[in-house]
PDB file of C-alpha atoms in Angstrom:
ATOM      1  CA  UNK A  15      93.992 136.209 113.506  1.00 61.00           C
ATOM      2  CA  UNK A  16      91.841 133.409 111.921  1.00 81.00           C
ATOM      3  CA  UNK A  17      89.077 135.745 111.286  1.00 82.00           C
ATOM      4  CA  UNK A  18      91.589 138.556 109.562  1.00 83.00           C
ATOM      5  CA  UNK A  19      93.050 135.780 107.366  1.00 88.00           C
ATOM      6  CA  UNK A  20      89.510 134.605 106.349  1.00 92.00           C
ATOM      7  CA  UNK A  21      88.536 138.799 105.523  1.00 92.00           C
ATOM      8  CA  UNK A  22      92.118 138.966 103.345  1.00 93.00           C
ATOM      9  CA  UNK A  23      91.164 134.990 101.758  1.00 94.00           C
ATOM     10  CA  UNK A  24      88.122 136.713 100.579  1.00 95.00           C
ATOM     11  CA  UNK A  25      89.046 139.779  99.516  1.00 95.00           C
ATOM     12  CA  UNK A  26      92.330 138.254  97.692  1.00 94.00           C
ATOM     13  CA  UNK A  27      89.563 135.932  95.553  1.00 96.00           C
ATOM     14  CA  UNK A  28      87.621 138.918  94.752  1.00 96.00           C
ATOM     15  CA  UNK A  29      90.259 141.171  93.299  1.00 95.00           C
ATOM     16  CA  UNK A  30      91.731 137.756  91.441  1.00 95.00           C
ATOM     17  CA  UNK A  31      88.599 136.636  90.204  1.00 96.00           C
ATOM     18  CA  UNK A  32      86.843 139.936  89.248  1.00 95.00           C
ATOM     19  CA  UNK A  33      89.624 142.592  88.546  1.00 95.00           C
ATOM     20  CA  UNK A  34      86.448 144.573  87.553  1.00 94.00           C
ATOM     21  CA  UNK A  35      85.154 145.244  90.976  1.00 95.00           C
ATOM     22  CA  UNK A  36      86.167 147.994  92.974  1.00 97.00           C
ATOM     23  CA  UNK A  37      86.844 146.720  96.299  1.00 97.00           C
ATOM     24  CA  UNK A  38      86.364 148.158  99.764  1.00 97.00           C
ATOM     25  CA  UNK A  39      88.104 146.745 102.971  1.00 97.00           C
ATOM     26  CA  UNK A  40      86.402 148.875 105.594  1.00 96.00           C
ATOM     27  CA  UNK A  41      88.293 147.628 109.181  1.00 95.00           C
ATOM     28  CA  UNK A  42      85.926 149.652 112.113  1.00 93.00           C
ATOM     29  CA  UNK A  43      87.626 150.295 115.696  1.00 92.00           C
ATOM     30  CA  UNK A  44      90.600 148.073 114.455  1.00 93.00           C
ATOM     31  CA  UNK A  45      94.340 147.623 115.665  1.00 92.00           C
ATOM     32  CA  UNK A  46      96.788 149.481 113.746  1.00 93.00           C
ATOM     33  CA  UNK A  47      98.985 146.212 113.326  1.00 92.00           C
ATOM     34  CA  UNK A  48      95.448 144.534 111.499  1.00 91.00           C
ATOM     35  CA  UNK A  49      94.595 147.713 109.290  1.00 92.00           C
ATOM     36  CA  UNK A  50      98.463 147.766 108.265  1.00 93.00           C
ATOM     37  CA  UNK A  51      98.542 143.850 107.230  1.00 92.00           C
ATOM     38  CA  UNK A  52      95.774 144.447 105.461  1.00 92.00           C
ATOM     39  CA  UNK A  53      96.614 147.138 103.551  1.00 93.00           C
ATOM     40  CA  UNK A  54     100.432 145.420 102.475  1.00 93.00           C
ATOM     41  CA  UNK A  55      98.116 142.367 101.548  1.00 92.00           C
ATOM     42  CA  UNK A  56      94.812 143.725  99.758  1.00 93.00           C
ATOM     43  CA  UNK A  57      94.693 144.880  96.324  1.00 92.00           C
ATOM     44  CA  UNK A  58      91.693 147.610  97.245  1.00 94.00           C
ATOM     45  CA  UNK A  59      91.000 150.399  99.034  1.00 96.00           C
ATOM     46  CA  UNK A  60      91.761 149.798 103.137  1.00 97.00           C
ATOM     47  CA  UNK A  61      89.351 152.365 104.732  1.00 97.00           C
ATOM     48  CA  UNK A  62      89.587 152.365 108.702  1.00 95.00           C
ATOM     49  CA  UNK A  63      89.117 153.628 111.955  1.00 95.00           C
ATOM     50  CA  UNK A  64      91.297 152.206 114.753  1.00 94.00           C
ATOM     51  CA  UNK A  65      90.749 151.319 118.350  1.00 94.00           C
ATOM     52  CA  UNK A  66      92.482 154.560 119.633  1.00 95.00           C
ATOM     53  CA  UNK A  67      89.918 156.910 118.247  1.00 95.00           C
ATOM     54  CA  UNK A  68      86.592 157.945 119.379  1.00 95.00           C
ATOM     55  CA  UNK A  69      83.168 156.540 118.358  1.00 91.00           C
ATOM     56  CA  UNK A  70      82.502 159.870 116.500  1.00 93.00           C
ATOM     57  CA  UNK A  71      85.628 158.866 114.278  1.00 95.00           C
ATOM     58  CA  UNK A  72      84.560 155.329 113.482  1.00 93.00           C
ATOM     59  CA  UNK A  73      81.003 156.375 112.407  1.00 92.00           C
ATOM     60  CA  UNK A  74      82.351 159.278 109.933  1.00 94.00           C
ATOM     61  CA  UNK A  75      84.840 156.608 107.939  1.00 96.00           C
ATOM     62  CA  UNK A  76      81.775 154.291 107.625  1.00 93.00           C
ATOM     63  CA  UNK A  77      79.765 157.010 106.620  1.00 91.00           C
ATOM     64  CA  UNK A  78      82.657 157.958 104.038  1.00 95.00           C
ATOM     65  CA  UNK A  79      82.465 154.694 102.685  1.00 94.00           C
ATOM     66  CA  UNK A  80      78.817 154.252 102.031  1.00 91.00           C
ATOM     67  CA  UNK A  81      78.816 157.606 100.480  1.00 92.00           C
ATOM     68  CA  UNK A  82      81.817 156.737  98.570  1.00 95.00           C
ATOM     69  CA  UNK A  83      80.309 152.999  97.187  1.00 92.00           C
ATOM     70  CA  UNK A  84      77.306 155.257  96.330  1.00 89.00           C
ATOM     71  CA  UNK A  85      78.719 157.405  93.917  1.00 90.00           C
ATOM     72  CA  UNK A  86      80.865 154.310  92.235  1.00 92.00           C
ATOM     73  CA  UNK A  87      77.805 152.674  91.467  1.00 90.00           C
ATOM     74  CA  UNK A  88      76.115 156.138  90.086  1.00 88.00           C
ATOM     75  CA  UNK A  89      79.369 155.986  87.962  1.00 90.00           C
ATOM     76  CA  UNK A  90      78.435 152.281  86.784  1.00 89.00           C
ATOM     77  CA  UNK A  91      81.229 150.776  88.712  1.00 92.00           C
ATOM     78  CA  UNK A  92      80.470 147.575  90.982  1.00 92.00           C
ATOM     79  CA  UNK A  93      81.602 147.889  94.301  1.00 94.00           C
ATOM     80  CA  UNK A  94      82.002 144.929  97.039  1.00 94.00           C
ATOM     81  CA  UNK A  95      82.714 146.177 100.696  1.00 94.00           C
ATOM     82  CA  UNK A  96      84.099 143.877 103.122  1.00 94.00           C
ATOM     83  CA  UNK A  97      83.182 145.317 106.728  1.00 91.00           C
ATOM     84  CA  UNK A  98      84.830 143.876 110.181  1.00 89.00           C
ATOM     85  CA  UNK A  99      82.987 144.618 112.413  1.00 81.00           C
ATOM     86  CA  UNK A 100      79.357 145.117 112.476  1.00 81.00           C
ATOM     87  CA  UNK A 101      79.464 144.736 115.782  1.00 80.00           C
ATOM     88  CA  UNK A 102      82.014 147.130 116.715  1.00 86.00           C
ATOM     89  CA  UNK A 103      80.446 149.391 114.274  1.00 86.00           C
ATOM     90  CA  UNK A 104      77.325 148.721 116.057  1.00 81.00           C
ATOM     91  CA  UNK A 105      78.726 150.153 119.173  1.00 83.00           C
ATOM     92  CA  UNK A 106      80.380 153.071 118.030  1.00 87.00           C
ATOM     93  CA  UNK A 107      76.621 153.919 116.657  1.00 81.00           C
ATOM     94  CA  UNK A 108      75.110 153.222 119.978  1.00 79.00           C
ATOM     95  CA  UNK A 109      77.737 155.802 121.904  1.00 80.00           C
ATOM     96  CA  UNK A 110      76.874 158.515 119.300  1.00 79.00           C
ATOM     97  CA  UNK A 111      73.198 158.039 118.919  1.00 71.00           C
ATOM     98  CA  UNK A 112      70.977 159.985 120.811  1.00 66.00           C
ATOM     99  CA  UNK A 113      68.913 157.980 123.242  1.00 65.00           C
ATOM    100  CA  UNK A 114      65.193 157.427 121.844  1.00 61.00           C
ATOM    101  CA  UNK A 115      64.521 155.598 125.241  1.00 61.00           C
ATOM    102  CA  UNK A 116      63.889 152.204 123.706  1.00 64.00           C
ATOM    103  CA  UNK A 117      66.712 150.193 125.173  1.00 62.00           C
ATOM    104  CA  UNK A 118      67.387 146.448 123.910  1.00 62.00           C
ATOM    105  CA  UNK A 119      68.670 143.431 125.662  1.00 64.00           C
ATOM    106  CA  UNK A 120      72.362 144.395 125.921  1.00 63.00           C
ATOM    107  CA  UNK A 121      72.081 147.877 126.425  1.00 64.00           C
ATOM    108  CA  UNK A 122      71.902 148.964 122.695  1.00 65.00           C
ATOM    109  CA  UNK A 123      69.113 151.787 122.199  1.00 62.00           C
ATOM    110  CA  UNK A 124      67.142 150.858 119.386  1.00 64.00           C
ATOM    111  CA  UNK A 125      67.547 153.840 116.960  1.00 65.00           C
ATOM    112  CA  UNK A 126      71.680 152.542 117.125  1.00 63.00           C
ATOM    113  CA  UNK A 127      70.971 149.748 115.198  1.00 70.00           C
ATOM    114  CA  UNK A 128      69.020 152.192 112.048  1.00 72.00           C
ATOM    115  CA  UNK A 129      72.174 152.916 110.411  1.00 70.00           C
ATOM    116  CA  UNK A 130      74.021 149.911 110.224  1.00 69.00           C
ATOM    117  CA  UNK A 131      71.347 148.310 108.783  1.00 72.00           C
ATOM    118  CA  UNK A 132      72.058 150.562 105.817  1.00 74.00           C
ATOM    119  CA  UNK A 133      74.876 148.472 104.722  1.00 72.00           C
ATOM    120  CA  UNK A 134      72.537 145.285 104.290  1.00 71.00           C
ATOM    121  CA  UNK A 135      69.969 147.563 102.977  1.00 74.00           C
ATOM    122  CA  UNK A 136      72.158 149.213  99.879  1.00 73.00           C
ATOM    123  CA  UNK A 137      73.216 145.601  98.359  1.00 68.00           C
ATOM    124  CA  UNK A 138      69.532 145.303  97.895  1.00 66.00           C
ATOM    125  CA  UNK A 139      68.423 148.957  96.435  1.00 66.00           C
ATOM    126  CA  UNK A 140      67.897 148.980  92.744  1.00 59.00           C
ATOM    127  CA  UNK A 141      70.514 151.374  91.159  1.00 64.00           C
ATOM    128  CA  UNK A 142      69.146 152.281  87.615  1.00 68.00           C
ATOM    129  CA  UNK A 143      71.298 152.197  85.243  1.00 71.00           C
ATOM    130  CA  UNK A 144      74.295 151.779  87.554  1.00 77.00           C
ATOM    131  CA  UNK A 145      76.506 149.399  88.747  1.00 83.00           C
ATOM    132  CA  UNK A 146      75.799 146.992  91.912  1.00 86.00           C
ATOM    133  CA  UNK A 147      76.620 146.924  95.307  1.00 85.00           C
ATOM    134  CA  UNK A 148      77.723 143.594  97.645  1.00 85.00           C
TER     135      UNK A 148
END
């Protein structure tokens, strides 16, 4: 609970202190009871996947949202997205990834790890003449 209090702290300050930004709560292989107090207590866009559904599931929403915070920023809006959890987004990537035979300490194959790099990698891509990405 203290770390969902601390995600809806942060994303309360962001919405009060820069009505401007377009704000993305993405909540990855959640409980339905954390996505829905998020939602009543957010003023953005709650994007999930909860704990019930399969890895496939969890790796199309966060998929949606990149491609989503993409075409904001095309459109010269600037877009924050608030993601819990890497980790468990990490994992769902792992269980759909095809093996490339390179296994790391843990038991992720390496190739899982590619894609959710992406979301560290898009905050720092230059977006001419758009908005920006966090």
């Amino acid at each position: 609970a203290g770390k969902t209090m601390m995600l809806q702290n942060i994303a309360q300050s962001i919405t009060a202190n820069h009505p401007e930004v377009y704000l993305i709560v993405l909540l990855i292989d959640e409980r339905p009871e954390e996505v829905t107090e998020m939602s009543r207590s957010v003023r953005g866009e709650v994007v999930s996947s909860t704990f019930d559904e399969p890895a496939t599931r969890h790796v199309q929403v966060a998929d949606m949202v990149i491609e989503k915070a993409k075409r904001l920023v095309e459109h010269k809006r600037d877009v924050v997205i608030l993601l819990d959890s890497i980790t468990r987004l990490a994992r769902a990537y792992n269980t759909v990834a095809p093996a490339s035979g390179k296994v790391l300490t843990g038991g992720v194959d390496a190739s899982a790890l590619q894609r959710p790099k992406r979301y560290f990698r898009l905050g720092t891509q230059y977006w001419r003449e758009g908005g920006s990405l966090t």
